Short mmCIF file of C-alpha atoms in Angstrom, two decimals:
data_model
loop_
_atom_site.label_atom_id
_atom_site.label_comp_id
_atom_site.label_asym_id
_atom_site.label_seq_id
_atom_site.Cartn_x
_atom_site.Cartn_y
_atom_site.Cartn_z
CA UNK P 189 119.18 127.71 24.30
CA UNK P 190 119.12 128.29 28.27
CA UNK P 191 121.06 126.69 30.29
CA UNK P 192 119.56 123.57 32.21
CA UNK P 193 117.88 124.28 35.59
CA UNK P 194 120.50 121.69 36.94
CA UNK P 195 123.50 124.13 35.61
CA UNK P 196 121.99 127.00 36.79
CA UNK P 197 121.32 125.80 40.28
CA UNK P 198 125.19 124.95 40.39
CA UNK P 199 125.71 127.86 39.42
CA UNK P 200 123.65 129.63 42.02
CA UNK P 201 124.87 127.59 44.98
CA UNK P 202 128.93 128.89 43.49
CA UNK P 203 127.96 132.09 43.35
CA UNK P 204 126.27 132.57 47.34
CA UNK P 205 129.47 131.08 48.62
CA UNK P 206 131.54 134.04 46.53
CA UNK P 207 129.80 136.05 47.94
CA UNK P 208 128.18 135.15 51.27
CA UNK P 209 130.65 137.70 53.18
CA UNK P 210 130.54 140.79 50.05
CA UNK P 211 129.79 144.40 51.81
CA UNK P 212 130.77 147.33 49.86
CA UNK P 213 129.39 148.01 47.55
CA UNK P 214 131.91 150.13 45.40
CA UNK P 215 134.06 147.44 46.05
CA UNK P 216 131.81 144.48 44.91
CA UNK P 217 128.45 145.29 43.57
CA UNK P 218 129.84 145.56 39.74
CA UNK P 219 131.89 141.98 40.09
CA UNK P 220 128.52 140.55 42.03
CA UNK P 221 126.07 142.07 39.34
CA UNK P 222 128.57 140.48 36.34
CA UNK P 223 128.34 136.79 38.33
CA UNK P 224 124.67 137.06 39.33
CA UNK P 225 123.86 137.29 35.51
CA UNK P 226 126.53 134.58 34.73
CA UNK P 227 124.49 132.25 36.77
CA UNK P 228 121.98 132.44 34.01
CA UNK P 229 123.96 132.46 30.99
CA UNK P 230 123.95 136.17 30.69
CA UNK P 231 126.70 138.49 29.48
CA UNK P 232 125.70 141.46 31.36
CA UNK P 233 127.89 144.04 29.46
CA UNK P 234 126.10 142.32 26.36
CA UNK P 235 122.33 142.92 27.26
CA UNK P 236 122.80 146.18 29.60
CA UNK P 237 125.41 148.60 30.98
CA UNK P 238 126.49 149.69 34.21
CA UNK P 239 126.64 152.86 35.45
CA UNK P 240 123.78 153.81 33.46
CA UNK P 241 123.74 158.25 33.16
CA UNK P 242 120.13 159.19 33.70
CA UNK P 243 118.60 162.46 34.51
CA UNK P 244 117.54 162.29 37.74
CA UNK P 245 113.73 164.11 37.67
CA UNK P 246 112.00 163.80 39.97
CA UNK P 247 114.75 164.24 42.93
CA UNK P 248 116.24 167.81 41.49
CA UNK P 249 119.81 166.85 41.57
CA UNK P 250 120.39 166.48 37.84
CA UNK P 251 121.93 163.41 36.54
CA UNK P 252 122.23 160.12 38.21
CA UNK P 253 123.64 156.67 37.49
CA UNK P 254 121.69 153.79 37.42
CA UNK P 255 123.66 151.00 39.15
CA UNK P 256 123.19 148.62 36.25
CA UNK P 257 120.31 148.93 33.05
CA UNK P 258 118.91 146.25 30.51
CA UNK P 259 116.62 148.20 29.00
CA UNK P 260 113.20 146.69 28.90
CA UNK P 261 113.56 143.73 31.31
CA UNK P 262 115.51 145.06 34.68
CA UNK P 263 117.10 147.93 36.67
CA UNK P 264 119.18 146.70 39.33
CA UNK P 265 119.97 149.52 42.22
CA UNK P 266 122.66 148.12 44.83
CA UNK P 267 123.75 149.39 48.49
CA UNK P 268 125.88 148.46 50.73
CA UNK P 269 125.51 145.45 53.52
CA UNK P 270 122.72 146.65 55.99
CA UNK P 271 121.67 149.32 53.93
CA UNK P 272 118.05 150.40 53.58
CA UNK P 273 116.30 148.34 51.04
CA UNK P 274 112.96 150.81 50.60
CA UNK P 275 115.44 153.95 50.01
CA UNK P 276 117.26 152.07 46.84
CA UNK P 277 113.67 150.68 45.50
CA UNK P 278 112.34 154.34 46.07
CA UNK P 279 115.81 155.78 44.29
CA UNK P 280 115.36 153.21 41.17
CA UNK P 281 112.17 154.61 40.47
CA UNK P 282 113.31 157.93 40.83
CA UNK P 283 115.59 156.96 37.58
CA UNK P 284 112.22 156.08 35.76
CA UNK P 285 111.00 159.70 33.84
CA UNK P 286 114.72 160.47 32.52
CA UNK P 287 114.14 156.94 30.60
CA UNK P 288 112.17 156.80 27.41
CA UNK P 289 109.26 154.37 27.14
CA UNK P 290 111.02 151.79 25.77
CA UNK P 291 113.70 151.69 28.21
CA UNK P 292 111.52 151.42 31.20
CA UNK P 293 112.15 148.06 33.08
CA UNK P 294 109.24 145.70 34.12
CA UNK P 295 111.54 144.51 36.57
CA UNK P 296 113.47 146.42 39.72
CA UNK P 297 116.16 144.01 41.44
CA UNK P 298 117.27 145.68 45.11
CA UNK P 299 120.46 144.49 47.07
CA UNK P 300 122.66 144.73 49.52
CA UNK P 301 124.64 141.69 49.19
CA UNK P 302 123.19 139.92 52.44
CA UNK P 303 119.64 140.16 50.66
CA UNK P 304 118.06 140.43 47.17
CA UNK P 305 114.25 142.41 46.22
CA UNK P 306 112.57 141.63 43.25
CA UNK P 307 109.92 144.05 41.98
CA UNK P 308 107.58 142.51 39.39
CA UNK P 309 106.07 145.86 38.15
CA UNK P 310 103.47 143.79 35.60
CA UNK P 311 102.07 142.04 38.19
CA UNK P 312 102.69 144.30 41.23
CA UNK P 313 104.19 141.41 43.12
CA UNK P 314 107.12 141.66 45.44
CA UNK P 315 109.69 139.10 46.60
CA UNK P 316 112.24 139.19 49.47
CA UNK P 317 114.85 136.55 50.40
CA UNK P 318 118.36 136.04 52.13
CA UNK P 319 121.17 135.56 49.29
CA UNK P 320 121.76 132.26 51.01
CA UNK P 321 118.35 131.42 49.75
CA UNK P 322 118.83 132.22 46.18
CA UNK P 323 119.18 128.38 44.78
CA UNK P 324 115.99 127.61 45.91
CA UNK P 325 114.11 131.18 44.53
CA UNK P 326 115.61 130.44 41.65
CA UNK P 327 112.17 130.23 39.81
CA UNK P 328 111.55 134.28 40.78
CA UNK P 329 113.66 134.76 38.08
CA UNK P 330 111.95 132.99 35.13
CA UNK P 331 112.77 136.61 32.71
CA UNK P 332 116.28 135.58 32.98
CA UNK P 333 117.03 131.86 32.96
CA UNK P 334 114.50 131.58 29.99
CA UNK P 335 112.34 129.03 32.23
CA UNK P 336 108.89 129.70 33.29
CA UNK P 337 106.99 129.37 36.55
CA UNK P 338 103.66 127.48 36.70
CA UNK P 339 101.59 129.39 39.52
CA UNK P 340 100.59 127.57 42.19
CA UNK P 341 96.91 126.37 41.46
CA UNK P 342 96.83 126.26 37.93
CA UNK P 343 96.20 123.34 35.43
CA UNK P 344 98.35 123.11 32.17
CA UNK P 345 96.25 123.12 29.18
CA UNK P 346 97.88 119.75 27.91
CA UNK P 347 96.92 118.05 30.95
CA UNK P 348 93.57 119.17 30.93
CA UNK P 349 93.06 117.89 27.59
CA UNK P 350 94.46 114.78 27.99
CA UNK P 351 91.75 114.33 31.36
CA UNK P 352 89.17 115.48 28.66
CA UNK P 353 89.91 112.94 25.71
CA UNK P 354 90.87 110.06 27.90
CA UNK P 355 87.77 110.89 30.29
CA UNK P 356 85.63 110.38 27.25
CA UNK P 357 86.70 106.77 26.19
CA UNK P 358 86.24 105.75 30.01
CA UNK P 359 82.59 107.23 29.41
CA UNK P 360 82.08 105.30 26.38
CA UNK P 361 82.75 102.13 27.88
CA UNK P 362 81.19 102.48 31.43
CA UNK P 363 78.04 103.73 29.53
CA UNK P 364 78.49 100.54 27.25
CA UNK P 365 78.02 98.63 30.92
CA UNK P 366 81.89 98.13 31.02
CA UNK P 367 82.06 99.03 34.97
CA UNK P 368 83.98 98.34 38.10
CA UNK P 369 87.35 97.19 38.59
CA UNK P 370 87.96 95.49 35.13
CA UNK P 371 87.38 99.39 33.84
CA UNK P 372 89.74 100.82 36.12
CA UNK P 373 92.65 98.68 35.45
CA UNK P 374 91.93 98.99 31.64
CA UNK P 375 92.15 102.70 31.69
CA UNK P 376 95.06 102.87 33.82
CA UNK P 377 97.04 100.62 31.04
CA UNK P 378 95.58 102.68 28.22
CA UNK P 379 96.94 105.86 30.15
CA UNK P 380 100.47 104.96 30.32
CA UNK P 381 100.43 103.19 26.49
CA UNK P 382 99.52 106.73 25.05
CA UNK P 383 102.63 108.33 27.74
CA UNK P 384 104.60 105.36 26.62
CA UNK P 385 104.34 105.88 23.12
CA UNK P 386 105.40 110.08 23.29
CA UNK P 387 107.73 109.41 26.11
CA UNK P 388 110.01 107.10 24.29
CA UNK P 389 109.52 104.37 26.35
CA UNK P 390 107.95 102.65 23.40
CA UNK P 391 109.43 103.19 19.62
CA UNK P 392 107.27 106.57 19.18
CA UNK P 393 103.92 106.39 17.57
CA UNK P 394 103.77 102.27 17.53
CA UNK P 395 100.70 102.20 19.97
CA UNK P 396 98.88 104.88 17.46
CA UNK P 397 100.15 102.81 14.48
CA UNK P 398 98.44 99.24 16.00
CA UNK P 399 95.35 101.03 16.67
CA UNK P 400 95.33 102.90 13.13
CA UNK P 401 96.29 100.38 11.30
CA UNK P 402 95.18 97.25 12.82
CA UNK P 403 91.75 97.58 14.40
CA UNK P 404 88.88 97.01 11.78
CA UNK P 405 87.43 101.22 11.16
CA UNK P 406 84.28 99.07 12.92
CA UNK P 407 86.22 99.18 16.16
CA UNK P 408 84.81 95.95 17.01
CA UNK P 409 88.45 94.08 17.00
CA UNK P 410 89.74 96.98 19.15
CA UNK P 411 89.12 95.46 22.68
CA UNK P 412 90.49 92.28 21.25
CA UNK P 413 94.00 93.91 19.90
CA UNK P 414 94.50 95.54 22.80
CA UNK P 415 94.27 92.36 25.13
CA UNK P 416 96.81 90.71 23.22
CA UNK P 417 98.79 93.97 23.30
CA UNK P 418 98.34 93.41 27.44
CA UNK P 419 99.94 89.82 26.76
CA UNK P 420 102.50 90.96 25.33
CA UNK P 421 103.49 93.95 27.38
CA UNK P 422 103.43 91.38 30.08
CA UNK P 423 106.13 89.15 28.67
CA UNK P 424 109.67 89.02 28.86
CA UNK P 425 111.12 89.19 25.07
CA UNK P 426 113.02 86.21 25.51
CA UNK P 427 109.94 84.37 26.36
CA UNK P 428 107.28 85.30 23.42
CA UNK P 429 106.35 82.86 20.86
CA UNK P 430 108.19 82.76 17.85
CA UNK P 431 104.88 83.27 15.40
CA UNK P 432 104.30 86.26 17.59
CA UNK P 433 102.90 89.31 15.43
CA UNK P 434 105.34 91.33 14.35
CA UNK P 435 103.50 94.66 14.79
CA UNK P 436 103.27 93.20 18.98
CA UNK P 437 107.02 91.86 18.67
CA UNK P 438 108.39 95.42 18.84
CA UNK P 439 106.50 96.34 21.62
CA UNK P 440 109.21 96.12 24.97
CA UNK P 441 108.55 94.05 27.93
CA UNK P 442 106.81 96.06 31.20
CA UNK P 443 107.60 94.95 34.34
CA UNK P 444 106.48 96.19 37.39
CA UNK P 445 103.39 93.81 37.15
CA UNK P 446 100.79 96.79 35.41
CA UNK P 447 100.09 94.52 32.55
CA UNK P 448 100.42 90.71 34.89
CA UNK P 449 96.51 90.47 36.25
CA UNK P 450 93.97 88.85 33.13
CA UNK P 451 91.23 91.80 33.01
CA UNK P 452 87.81 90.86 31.30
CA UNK P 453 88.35 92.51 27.61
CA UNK P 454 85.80 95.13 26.40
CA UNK P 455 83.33 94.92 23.66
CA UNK P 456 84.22 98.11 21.17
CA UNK P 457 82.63 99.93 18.43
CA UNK P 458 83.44 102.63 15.70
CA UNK P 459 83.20 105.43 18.94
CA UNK P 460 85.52 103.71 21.32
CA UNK P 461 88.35 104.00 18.52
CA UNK P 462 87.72 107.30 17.55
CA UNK P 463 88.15 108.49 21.03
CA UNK P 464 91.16 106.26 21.80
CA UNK P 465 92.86 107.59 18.45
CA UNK P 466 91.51 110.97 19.28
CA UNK P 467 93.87 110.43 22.55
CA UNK P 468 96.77 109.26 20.30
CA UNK P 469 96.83 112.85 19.08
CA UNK P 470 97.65 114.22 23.01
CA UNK P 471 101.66 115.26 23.80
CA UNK P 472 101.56 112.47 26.26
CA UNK P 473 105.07 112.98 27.03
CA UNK P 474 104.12 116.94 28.44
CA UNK P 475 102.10 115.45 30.56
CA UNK P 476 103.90 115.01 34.04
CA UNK P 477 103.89 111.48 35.27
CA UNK P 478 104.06 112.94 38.29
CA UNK P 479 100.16 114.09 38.18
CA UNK P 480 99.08 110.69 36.50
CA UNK P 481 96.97 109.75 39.75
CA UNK P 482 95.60 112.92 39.92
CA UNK P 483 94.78 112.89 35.84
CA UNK P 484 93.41 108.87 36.43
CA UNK P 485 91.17 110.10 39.61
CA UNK P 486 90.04 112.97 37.16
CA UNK P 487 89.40 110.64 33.90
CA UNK P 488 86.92 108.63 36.42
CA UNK P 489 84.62 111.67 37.65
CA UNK P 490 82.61 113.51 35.30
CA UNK P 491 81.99 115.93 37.43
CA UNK P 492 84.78 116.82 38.40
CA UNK P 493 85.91 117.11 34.47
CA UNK P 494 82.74 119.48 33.94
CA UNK P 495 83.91 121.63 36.61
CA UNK P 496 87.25 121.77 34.70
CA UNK P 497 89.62 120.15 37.10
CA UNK P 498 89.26 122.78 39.87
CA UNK P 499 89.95 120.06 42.61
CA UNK P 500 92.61 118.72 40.22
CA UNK P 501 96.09 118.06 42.57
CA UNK P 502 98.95 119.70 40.03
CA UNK P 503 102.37 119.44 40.33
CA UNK P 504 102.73 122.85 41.65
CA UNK P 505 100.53 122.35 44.38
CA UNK P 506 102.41 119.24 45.65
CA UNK P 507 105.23 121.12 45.71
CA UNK P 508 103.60 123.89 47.77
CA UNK P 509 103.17 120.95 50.38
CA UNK P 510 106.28 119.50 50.05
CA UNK P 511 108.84 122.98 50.05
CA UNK P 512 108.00 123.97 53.26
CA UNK P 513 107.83 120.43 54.46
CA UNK P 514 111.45 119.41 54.08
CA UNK P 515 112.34 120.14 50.77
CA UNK P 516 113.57 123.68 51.25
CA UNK P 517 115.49 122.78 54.56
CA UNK P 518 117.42 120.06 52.07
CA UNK P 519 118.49 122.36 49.39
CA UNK P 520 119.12 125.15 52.13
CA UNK P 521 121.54 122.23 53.49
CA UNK P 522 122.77 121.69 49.72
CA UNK P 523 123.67 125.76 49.98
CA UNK P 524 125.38 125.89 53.05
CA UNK P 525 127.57 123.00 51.86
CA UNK P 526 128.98 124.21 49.37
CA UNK P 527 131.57 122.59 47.50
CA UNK P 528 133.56 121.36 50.56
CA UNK P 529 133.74 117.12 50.17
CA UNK P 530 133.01 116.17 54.10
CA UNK P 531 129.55 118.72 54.21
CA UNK P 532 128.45 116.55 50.80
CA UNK P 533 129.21 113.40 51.73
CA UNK P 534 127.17 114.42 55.35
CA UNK P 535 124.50 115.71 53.24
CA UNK P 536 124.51 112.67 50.49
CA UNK P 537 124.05 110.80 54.15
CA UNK P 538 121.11 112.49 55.44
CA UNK P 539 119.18 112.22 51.88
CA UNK P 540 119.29 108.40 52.24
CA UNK P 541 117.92 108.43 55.53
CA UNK P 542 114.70 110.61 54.61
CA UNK P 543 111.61 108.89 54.82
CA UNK P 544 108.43 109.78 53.41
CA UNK P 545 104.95 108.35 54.24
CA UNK P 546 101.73 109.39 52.74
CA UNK P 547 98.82 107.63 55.09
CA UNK P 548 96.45 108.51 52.38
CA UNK P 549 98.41 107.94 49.11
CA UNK P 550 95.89 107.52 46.11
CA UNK P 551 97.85 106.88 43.13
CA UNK P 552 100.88 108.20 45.07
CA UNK P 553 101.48 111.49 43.44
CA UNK P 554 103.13 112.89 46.53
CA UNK P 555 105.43 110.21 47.01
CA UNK P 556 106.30 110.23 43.09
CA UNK P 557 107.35 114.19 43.52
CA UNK P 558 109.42 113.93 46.62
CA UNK P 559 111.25 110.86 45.38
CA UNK P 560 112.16 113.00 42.53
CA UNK P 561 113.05 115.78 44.24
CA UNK P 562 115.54 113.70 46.45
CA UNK P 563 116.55 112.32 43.76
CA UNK P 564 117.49 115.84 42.07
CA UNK P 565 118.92 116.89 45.25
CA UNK P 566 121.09 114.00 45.35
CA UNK P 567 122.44 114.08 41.89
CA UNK P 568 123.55 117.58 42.21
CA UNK P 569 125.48 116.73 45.60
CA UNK P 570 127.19 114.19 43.85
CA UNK P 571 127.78 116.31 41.04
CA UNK P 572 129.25 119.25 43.49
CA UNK P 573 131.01 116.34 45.07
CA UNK P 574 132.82 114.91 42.16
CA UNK P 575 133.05 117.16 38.98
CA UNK P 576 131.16 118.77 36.21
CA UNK P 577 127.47 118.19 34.13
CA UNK P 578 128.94 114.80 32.15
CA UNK P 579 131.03 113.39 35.38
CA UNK P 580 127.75 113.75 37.79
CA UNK P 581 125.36 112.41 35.59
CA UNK P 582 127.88 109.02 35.40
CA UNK P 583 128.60 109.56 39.25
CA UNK P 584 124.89 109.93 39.93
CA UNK P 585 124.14 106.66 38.08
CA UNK P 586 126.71 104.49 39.78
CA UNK P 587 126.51 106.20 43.38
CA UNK P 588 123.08 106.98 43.82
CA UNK P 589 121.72 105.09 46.59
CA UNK P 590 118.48 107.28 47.33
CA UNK P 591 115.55 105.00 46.40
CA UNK P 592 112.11 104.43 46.26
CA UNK P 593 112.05 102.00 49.51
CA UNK P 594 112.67 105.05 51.19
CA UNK P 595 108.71 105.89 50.10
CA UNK P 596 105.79 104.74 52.35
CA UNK P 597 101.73 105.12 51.89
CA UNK P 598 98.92 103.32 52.53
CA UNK P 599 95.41 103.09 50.54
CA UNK P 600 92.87 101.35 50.45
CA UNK P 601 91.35 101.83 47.34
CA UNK P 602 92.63 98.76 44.87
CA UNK P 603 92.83 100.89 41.34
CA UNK P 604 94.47 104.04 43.38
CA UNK P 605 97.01 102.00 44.58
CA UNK P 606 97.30 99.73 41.19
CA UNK P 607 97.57 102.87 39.17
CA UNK P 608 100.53 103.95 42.14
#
């Protein structure tokens, strides 16, 4: 199992202070190789070797050594502080006809402590950045830490699908002359039920199992159930009527006022539930709240769901707004701290006076993103601050004072902002 990305970042942010001042490289580059695969949860003498004998081809000079080979994934050539970056990428391809096929890396790594070069040689891309910087390019180096980068751009598959099948039942009933505002708050509710019922915020599967088991095959009691449902999400447990169905009873209380406003219920049919239950059969819980204004804005348009969500605001592309914004000067700050108690505590300062204000939030999925991100920022301060993985999460629960009145936006459109 890889390590989490939480772990790893600490991990990353130890290992540039080790090292920040490293320069020889016969000295160092073994001992910095060792820790730079640590921070992942890699034995490097396990998966590779160092010192690697290769006949050197191409050059004339006989045998080399590679600085360090996992055959298959990466070839790491190192040089000394202010050394010439091109000469060691040009020298670890050199290495590459003395190695048989299934040797031959898809990655090249480059360094000279102060910097790191990754070669992607699937993909042909290239990627240079001060060490300092390595907690934040941490994502370069999906091959290692076992996670994954989403490109920037792309739609996941899951979310698509959930846009598709929830897009549908909104069809069904606007088409049935089920319009307007009453619609949109109706949708919005039936959109976090089915996350609610993956994401553990219900008892899993109980919204699937009122709607399955129930609503008349007919549909036509559907609209009906899931008013009451409304009701009930609305009230406080303490507060529900003793006689109270028991199927509704284990439903928990919503606040947050989602469920408060009386909508007009819907008139249903045989289709209606088939879609809904055809929704029930969605991951909900891989779907990012994060993108849920995005997803409802995309569940409204059909047009935009023929196209197949190409104006669709992901995740990733908030985060391409929001890196260069501030977030990347904060977790450069995070770096340069270090582990030293008076540069967190400044830093742990300076989070809880950010403000963020979105003059055109929609459903707020930019203010939803940063607010996590401080809020990931700040736990791993206070972890850095005041111990390990168990003794920040505990820390971070009684300390954290980053919050979500430190989020502004305005918008004028009522379901947007409801759905916000």
């Amino acid at each position: 199992m890889p390590l989490s990305l939480n772990e790893i970042r600490a991990r990353a942010l130890a290992f540039v202070q080790e090292y920040r001042d490293a320069a020889s490289e016969r000295a160092d580059a073994q001992s910095f190789w060792r820790d730079f695969f640590h921070v992942f949860g890699i034995n490097a003498r396990r998966v590779g070797a160092f010192e690697r004998p290769v006949a050197n081809l191409l050059t004339g000079s006989g045998r080399g050594r590679i600085d360090y080979l996992w055959k298959g994934v990466v070839l790491v050539e190192h040089k000394s502080r202010g050394e010439d970056l091109d000469t060691a990428a040009a020298q670890a391809r050199d290495y590459f006809p003395g190695l048989r096929d299934g040797e031959l890396p898809r990655f090249i790594i480059v360094s000279d402590f102060a910097r790191l070069r990754l070669y992607d040689l699937e993909s042909g891309a290239e990627r240079e950045f001060p060490l300092r910087q390595l907690p934040q390019r941490l994502g370069l180096f999906g091959f290692l830490s076992g996670y994954t980068t989403r490109r920037y751009g792309t739609l996941n598959p899951v979310d698509r699908e959930a846009a598709e099948r929830l897009g549908e039942l909104h069809d069904l009933l606007e088409d049935d002359g089920f319009t307007g505002r009453d619609l949109d708050i109706w949708m919005v509710r039936t959109l976090f039920c089915l996350f609610a019922d993956c994401a553990n915020i219900f008892e899993r599967g109980i919204f699937r199992d009122l709607i399955e088991q129930r609503t008349a095959a007919d549909g036509s009691d559907l609209g009906a159930w899931l008013t009451r449902l409304h009701r009930v999400l609305a009230t406080p447990e303490g507060r529900r009527q003793q006689s109270l169905d028991e199927g509704l009873r284990a439903f928990p209380y919503v606040n947050g006022r989602l469920f408060d406003d009386p909508v007009e219920q819907p008139e249903t049919d045989a289709r209606m539930r088939a879609a809904l239950l055809d929704c029930c059969r969605v991951d909900w819980s891989r779907v990012s709240p994060a993108i849920f204004g995005s997803l409802f804005q995309s569940i409204k348009d059909r047009a935009e769901r023929r196209r197949g969500g190409e104006h669709y605001t992901t995740e990733a592309n908030i985060l391409k707004c929001l890196d260069p914004l501030f977030l990347d000067g904060l977790r450069e700050a995070l770096a340069a701290a270090g582990r030293e108690a008076r540069k967190l505590d400044a830093f742990l300062l300076r989070l809880r006076r950010v403000r963020v204000f979105d003059p055109a939030c929609g459903c707020g999925n930019f203010l939803v993103v940063a607010y996590r991100e401080l809020r990931r920022l700040e736990l791993e301060a206070l972890r850095l601050r005041y111990g390990g993985e168990e003794a920040g999460q505990l820390v971070g629960v009684v300390l954290s004072s980053v919050n979500v009145d430190q989020m502004f936006g305005i918008e004028v459109e009522g379901a947007m902002a409801e759905t916000g």
